[in-house]
PDB file of C-alpha atoms in Angstrom:
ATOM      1  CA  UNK A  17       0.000   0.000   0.000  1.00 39.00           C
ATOM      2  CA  UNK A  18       1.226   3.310  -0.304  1.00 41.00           C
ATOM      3  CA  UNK A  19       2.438   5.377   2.226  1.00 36.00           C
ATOM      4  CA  UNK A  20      -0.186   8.363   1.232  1.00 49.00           C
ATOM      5  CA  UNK A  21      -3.099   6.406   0.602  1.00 84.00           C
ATOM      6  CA  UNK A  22      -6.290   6.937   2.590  1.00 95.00           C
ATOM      7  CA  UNK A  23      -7.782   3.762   4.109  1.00 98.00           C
ATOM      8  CA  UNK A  24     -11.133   3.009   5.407  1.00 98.00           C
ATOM      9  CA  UNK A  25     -11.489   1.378   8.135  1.00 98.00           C
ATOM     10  CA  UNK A  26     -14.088  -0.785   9.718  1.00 98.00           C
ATOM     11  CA  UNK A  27     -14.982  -3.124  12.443  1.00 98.00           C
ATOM     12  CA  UNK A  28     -16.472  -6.820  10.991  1.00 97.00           C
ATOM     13  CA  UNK A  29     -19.810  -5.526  12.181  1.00 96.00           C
ATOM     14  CA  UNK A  30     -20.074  -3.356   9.177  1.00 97.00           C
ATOM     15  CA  UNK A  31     -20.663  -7.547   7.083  1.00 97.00           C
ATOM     16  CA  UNK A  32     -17.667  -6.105   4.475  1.00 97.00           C
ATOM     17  CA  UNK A  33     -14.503  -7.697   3.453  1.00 95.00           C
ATOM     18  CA  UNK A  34     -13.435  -5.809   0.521  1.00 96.00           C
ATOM     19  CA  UNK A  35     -14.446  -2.560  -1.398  1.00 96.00           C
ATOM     20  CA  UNK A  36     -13.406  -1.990  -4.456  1.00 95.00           C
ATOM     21  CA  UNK A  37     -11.116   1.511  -5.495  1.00 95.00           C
ATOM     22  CA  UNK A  38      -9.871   2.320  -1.947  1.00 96.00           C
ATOM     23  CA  UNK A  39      -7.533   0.655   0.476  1.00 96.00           C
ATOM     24  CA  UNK A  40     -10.190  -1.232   3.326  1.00 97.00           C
ATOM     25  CA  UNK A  41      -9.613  -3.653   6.240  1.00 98.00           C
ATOM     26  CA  UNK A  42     -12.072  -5.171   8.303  1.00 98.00           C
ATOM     27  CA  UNK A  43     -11.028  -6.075  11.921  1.00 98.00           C
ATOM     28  CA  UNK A  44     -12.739  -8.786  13.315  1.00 98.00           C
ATOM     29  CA  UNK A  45     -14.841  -9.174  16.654  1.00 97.00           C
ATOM     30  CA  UNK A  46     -14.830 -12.631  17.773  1.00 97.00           C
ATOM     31  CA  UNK A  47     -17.914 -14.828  19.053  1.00 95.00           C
ATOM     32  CA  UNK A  48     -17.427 -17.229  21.535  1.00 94.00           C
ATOM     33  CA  UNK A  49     -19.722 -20.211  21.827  1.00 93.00           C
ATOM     34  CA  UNK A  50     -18.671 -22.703  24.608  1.00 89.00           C
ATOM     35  CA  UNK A  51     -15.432 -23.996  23.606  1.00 88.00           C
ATOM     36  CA  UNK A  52     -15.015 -22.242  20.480  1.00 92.00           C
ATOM     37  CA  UNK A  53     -14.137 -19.348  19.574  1.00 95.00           C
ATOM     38  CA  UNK A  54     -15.631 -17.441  15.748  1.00 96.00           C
ATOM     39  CA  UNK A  55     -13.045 -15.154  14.079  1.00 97.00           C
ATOM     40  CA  UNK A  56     -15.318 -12.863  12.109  1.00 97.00           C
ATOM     41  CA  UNK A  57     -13.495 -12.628   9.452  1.00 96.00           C
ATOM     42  CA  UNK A  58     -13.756 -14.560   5.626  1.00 95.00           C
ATOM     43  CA  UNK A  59     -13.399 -17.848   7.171  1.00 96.00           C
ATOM     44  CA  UNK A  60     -15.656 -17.512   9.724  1.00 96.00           C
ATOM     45  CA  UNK A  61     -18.289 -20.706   8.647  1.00 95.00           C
ATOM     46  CA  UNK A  62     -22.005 -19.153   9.788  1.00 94.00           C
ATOM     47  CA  UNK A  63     -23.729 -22.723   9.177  1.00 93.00           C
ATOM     48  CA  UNK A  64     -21.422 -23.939  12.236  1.00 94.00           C
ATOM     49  CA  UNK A  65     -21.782 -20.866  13.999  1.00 94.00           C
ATOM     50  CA  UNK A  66     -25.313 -21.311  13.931  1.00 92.00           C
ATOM     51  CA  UNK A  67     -25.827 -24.561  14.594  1.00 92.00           C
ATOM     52  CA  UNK A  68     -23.743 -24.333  17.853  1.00 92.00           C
ATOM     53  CA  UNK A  69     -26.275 -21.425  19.137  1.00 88.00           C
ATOM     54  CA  UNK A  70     -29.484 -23.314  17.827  1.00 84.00           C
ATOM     55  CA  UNK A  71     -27.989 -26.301  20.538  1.00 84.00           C
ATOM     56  CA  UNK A  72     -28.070 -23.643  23.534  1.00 70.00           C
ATOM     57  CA  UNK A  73     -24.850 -23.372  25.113  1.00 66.00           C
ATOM     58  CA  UNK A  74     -24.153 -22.196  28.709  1.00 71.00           C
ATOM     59  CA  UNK A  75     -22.028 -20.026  27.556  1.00 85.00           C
ATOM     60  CA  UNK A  76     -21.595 -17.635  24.558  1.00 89.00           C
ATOM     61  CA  UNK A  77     -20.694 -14.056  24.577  1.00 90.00           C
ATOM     62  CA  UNK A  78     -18.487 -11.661  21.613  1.00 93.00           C
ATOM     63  CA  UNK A  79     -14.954  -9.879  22.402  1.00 95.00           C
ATOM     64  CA  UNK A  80     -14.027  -6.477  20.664  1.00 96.00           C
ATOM     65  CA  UNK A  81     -10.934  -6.187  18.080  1.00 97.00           C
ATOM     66  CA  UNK A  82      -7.708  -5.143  20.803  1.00 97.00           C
ATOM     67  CA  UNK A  83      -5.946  -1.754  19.938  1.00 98.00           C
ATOM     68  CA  UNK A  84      -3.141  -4.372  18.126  1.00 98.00           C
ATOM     69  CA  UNK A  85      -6.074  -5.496  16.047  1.00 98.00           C
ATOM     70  CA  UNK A  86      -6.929  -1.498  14.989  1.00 98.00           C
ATOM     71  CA  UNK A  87      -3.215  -0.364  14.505  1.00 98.00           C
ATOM     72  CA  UNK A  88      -2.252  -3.082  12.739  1.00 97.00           C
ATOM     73  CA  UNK A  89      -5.485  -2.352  10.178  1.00 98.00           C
ATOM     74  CA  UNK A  90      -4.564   1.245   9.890  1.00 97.00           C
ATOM     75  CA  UNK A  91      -1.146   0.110   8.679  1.00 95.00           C
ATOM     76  CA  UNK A  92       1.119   2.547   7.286  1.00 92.00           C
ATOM     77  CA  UNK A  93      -1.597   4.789   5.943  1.00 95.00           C
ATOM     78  CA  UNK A  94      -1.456   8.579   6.263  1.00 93.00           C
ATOM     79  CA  UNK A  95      -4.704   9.073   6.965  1.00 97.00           C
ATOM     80  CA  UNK A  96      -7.582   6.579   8.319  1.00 98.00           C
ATOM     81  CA  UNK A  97     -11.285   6.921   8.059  1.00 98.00           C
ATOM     82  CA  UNK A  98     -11.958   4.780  10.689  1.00 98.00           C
ATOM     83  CA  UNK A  99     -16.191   3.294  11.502  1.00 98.00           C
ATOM     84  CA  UNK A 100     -16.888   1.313  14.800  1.00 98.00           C
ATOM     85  CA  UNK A 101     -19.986  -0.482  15.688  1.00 96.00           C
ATOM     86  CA  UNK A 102     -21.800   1.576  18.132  1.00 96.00           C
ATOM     87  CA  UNK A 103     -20.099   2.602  21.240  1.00 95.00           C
ATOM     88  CA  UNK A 104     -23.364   1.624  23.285  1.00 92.00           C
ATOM     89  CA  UNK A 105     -23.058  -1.881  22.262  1.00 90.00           C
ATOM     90  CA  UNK A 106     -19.264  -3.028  22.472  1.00 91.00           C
ATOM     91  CA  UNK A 107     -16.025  -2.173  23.625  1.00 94.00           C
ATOM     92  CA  UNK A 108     -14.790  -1.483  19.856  1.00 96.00           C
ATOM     93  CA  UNK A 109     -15.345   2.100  19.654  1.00 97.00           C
ATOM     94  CA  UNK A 110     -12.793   2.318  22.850  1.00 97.00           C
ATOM     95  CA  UNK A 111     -10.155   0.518  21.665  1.00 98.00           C
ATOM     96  CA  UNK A 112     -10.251   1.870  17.777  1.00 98.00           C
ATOM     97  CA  UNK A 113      -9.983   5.580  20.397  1.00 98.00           C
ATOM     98  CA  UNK A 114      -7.100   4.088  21.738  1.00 98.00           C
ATOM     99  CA  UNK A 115      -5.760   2.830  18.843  1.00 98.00           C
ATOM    100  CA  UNK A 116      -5.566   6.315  16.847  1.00 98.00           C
ATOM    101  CA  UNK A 117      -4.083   8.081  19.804  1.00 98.00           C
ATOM    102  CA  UNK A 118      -1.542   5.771  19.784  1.00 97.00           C
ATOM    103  CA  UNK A 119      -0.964   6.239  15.997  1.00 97.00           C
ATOM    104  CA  UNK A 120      -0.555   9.421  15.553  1.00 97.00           C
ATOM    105  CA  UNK A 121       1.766   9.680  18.651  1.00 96.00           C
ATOM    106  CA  UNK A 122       3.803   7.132  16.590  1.00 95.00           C
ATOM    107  CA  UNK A 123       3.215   8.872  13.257  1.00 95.00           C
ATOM    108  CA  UNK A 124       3.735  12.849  13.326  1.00 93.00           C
ATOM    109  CA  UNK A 125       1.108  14.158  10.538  1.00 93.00           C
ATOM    110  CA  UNK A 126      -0.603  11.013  10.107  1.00 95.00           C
ATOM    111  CA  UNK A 127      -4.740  11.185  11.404  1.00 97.00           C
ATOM    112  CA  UNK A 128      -7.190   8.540  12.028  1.00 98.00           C
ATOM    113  CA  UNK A 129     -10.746  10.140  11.599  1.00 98.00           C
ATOM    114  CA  UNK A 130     -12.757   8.111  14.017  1.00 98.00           C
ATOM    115  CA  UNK A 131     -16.814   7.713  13.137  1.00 98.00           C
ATOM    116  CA  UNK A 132     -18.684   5.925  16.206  1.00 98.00           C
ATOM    117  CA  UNK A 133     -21.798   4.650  13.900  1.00 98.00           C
ATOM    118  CA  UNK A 134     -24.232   4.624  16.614  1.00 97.00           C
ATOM    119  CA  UNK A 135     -25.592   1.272  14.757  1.00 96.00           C
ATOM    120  CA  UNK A 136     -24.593  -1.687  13.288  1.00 95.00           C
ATOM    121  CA  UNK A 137     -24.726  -3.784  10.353  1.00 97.00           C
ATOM    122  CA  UNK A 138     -26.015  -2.217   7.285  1.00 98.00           C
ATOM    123  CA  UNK A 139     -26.076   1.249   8.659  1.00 98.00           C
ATOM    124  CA  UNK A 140     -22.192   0.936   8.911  1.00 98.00           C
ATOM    125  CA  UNK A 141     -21.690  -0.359   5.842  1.00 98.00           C
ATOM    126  CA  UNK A 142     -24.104   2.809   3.940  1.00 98.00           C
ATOM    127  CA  UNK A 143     -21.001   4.784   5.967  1.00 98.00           C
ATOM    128  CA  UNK A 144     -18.837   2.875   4.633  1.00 98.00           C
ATOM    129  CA  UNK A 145     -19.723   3.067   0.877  1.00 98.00           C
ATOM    130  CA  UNK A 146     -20.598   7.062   1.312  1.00 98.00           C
ATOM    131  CA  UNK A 147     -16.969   7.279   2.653  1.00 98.00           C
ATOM    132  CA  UNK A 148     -15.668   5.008  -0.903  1.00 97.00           C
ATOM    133  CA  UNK A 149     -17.614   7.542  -2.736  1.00 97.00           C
ATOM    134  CA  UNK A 150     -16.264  10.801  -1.225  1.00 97.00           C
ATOM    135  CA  UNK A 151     -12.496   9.666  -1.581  1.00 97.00           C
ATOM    136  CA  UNK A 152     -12.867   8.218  -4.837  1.00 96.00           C
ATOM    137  CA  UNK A 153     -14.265  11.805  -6.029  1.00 96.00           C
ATOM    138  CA  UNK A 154     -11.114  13.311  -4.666  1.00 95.00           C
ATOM    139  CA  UNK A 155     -12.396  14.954  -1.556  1.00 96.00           C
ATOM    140  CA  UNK A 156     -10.031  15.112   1.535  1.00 96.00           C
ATOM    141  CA  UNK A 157     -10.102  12.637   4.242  1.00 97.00           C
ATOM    142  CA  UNK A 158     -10.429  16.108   6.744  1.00 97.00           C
ATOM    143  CA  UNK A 159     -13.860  16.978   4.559  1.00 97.00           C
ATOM    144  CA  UNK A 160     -15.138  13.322   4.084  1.00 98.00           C
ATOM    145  CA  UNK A 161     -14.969  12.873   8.071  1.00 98.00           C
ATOM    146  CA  UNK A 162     -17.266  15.937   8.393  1.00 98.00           C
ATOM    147  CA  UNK A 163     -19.689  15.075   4.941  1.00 98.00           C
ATOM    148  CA  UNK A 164     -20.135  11.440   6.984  1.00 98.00           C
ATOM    149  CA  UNK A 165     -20.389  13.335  10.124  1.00 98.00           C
ATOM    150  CA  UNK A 166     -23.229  15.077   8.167  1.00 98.00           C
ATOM    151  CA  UNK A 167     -24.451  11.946   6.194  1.00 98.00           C
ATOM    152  CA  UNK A 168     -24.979   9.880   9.595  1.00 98.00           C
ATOM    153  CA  UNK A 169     -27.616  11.938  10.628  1.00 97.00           C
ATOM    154  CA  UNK A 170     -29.469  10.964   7.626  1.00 97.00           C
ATOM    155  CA  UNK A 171     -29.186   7.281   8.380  1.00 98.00           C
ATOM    156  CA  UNK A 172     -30.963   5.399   9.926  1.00 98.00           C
ATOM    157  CA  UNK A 173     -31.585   1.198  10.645  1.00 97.00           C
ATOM    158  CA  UNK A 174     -34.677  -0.400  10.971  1.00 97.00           C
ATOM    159  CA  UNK A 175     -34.522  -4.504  12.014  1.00 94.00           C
ATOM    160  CA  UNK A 176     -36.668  -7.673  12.771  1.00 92.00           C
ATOM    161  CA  UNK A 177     -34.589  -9.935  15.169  1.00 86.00           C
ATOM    162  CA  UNK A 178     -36.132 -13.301  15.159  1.00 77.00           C
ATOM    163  CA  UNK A 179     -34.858 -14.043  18.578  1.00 62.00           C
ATOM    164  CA  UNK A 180     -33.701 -11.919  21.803  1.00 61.00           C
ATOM    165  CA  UNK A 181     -31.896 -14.390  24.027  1.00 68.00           C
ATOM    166  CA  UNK A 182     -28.081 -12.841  22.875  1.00 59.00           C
ATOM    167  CA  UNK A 183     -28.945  -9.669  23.277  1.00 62.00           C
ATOM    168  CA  UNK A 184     -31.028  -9.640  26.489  1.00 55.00           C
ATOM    169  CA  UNK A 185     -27.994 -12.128  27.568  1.00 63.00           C
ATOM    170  CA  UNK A 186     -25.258  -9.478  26.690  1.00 58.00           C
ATOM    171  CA  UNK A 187     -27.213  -5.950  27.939  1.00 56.00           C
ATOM    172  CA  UNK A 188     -27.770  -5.008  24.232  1.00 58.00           C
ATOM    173  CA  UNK A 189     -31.288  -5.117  25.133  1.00 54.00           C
ATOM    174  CA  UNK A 190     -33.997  -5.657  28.159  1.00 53.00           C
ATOM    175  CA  UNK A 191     -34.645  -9.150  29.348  1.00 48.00           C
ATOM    176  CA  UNK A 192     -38.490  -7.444  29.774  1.00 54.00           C
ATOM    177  CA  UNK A 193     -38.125  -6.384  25.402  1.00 52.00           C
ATOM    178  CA  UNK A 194     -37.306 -10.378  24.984  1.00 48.00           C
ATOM    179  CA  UNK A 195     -40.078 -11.566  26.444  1.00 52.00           C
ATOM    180  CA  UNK A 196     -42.472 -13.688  24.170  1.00 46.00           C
ATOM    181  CA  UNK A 197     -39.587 -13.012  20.982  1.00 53.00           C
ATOM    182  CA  UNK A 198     -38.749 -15.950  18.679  1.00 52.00           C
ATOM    183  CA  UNK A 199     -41.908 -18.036  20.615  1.00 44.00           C
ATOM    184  CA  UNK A 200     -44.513 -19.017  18.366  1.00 44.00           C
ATOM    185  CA  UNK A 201     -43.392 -17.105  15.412  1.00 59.00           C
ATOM    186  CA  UNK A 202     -43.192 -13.615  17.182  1.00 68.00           C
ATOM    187  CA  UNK A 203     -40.289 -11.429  16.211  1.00 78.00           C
ATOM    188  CA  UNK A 204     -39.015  -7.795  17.219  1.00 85.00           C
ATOM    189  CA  UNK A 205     -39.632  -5.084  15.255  1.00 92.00           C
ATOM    190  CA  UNK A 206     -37.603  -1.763  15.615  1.00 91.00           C
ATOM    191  CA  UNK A 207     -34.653   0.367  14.981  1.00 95.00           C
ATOM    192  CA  UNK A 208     -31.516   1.826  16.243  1.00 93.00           C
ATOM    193  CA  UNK A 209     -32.027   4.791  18.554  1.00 92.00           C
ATOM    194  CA  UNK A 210     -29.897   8.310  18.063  1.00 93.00           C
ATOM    195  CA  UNK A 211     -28.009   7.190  20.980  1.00 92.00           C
ATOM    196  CA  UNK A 212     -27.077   3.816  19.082  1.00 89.00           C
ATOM    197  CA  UNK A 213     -29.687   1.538  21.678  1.00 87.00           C
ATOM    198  CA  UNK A 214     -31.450  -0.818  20.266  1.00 86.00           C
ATOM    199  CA  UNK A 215     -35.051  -0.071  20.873  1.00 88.00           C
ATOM    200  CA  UNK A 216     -37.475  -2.442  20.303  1.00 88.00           C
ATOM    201  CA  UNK A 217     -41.020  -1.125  18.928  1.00 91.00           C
ATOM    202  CA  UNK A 218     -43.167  -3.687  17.932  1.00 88.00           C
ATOM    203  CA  UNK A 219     -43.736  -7.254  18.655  1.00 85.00           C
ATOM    204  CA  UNK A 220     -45.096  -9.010  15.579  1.00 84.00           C
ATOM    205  CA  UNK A 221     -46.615 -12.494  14.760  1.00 82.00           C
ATOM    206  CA  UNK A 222     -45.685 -14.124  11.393  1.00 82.00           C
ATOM    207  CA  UNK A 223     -44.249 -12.650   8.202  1.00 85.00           C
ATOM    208  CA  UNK A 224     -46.540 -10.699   6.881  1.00 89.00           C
ATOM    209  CA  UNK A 225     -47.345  -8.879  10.486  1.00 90.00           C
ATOM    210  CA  UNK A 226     -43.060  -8.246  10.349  1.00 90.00           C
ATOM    211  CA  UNK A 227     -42.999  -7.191   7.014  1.00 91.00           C
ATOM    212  CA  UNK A 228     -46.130  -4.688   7.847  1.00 94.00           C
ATOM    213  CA  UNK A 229     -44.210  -3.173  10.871  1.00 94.00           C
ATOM    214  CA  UNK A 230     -40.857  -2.821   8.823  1.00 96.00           C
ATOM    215  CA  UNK A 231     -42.714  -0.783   6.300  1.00 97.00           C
ATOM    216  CA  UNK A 232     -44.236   1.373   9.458  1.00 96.00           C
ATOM    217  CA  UNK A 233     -41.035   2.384  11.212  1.00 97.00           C
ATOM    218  CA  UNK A 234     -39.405   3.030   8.072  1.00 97.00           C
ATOM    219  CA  UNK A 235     -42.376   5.488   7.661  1.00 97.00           C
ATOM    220  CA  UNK A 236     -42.078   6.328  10.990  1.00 97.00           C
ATOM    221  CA  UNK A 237     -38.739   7.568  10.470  1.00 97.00           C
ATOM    222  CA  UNK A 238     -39.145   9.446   7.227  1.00 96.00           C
ATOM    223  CA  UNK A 239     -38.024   7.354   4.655  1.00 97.00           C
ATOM    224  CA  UNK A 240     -38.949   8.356   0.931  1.00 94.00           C
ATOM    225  CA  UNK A 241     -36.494   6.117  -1.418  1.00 95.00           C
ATOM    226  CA  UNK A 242     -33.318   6.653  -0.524  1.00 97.00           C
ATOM    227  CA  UNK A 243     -30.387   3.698  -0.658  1.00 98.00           C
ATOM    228  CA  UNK A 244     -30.945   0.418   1.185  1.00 98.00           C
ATOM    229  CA  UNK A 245     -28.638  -2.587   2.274  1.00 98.00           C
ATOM    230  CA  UNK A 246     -31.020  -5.328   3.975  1.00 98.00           C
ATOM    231  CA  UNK A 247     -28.442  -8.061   5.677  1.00 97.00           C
ATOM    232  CA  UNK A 248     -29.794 -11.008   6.329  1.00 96.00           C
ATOM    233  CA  UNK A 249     -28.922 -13.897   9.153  1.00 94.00           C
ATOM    234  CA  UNK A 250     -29.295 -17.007   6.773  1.00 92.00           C
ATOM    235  CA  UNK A 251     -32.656 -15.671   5.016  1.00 93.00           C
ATOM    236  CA  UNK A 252     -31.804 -14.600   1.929  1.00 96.00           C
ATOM    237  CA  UNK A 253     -35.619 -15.606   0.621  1.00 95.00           C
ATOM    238  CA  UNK A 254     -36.816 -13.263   3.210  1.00 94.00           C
ATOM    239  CA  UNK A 255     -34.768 -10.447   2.574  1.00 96.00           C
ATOM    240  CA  UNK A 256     -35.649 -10.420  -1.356  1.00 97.00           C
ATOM    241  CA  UNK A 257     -39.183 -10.888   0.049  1.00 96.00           C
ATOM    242  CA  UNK A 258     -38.613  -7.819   2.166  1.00 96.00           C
ATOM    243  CA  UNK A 259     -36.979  -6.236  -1.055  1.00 97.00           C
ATOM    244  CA  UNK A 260     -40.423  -6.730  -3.161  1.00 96.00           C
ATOM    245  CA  UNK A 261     -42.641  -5.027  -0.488  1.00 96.00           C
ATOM    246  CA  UNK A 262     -40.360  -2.297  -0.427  1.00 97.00           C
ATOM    247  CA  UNK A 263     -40.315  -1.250  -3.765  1.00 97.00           C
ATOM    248  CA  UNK A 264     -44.318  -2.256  -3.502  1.00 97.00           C
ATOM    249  CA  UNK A 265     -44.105   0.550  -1.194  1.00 97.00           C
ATOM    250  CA  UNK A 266     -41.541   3.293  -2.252  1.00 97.00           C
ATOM    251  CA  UNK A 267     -41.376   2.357  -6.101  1.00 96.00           C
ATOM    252  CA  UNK A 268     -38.118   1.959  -7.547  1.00 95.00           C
ATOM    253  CA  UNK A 269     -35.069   2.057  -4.551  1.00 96.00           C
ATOM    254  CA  UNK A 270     -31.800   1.139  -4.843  1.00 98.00           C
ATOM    255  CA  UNK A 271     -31.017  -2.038  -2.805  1.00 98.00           C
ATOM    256  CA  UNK A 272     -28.655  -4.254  -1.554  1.00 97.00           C
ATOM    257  CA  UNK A 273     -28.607  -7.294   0.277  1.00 97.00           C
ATOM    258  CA  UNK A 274     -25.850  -9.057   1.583  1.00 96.00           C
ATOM    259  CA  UNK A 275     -25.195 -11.852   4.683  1.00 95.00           C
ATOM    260  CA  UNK A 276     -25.042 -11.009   8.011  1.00 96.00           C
ATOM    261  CA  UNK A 277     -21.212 -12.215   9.260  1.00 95.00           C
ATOM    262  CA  UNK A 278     -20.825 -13.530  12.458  1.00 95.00           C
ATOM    263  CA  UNK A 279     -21.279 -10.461  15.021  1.00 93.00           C
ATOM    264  CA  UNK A 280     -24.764  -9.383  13.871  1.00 92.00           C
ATOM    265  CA  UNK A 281     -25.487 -13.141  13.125  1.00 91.00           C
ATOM    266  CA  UNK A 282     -24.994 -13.931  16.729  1.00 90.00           C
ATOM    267  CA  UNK A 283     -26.833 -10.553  18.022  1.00 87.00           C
ATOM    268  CA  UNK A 284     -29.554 -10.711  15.460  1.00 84.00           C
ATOM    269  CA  UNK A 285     -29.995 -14.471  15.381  1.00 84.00           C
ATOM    270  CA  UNK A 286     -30.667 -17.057  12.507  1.00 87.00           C
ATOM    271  CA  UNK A 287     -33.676 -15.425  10.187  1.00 88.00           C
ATOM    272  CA  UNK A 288     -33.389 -11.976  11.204  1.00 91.00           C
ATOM    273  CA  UNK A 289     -32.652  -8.807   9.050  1.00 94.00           C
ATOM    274  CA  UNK A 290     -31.186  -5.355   9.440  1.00 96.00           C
ATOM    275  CA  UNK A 291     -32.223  -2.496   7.244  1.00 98.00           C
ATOM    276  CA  UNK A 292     -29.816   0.510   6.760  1.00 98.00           C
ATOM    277  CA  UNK A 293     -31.611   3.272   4.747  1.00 98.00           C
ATOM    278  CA  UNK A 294     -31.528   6.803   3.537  1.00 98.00           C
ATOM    279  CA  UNK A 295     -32.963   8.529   4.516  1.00 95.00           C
TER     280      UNK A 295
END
């Protein structure tokens, strides 16, 4: 790589291994399921992953990316754009802080440009790709941390988790929220709150009650057709399903859908999906 190139940056929460045109790295979290541990990064296997949590374990919980992890990611970059999962939900955000203090310490007049998402998934990857777009026009990595500064409050995610058990298990969300989820056919409807919580707003029974309160908090939130990336946790079918009623909905939107990797899998849960958006 060369020594002036700008590199983004993200934590494997953001489901990305590569991006085409710019220099990227994706640090991986790791999940921990009994005895084993889940690097998340392109040789993580999700069918495994999943079919370790489907059998219950007594113990499972994730670990952050160390500040090793981050510097060795920004590598010899000058400057960084660097996008963490949301500071409210893991340790990452802290060490990536730690991480770019201790770079430019060690590298006078280099900058890592630090973005705490306030989300997850999809949401960090429309961050992502905004930040791909900026540098590849030629704008500064000084103005594309302030345009994304900008762009982020025009983001927003919007998610059915088929299950609660990780994240009531892990404080990512009330054990009161989890109640009744992933029973019966009842999933969680919501979205990720300005403070980057996870709030949940609905609780809905079958697909086409889910796909019915998707469509009303993307509403709720002001959507009118901007960009989409729908992840999926091993649903593909449902999130081209989700993909139809959209469009149904908005008309013609640009969309995207990609896998959930192994952090938002495990949060999530198998059949979930995330919806970033413009918004």
């Amino acid at each position: 790589m060369k020594n002036h190139a700008v590199k983004i940056v993200t934590d494997s929460s953001a489901n990305l291994l590569t991006m085409d045109g710019v220099e990227f790295a994706s640090v991986p979290l790791k999940v921990i399921v009994g005895e084993r541990e889940f690097a998340d990064d392109a040789n993580v296997d999700m069918k495994e992953l999943y079919r370790l949590l489907g059998k219950h374990p007594a113990h499972t919980c994730t670990s952050c990316p160390s500040v090793h992890d981050w510097l060795t990611a920004f590598g010899e970059a000058k400057d960084v754009i660097c996008i963490t999962l949301a500071s409210t939900m893991s340790g990452s955000c802290s060490t990536a802080r730690i991480a770019k203090r201790e770079y430019e310490e060690l590298h006078h007049g280099r900058h890592v440009y630090l973005i705490d998402s306030l989300s997850i998934g999809p949401e960090m990857a429309l961050l992502a790709e905004r930040a791909r777009t900026l540098l590849l026009s030629g704008m500064s990595a000084p103005a594309a941390y302030h345009s994304l500064i900008r762009y982020r409050a025009r983001t927003k995610l919007v998610f059915s988790l088929a299950g609660l058990k990780n994240c009531a298990e892990n404080g990512r969300v009330e054990h009161q929220s989890a109640r009744g989820i992933g029973v019966m056919g009842v999933g969680a409807v919501g979205c990720a709150s300005e403070e980057g919580r996870l709030d949940i707003q609905e609780k809905c029974r079958g697909k086409k009650q889910i796909w019915e309160g998707i469509l009303r908090q993307m509403k709720r939130l002001g959507y009118a057709g901007g960009r989409i990336i729908i992840s999926h946790s091993g649903n593909e079918a449902g999130a081209l399903e989700l993909m139809h009623h959209i469009r149904d909905t908005f008309g013609s939107v640009d969309i995207q859908v990609n896998e959930s990797r192994a952090l938002c899998g495990y949060y999530a849960e198998q059949g979930s999906l995330l919806v970033g958006m413009e918004c």
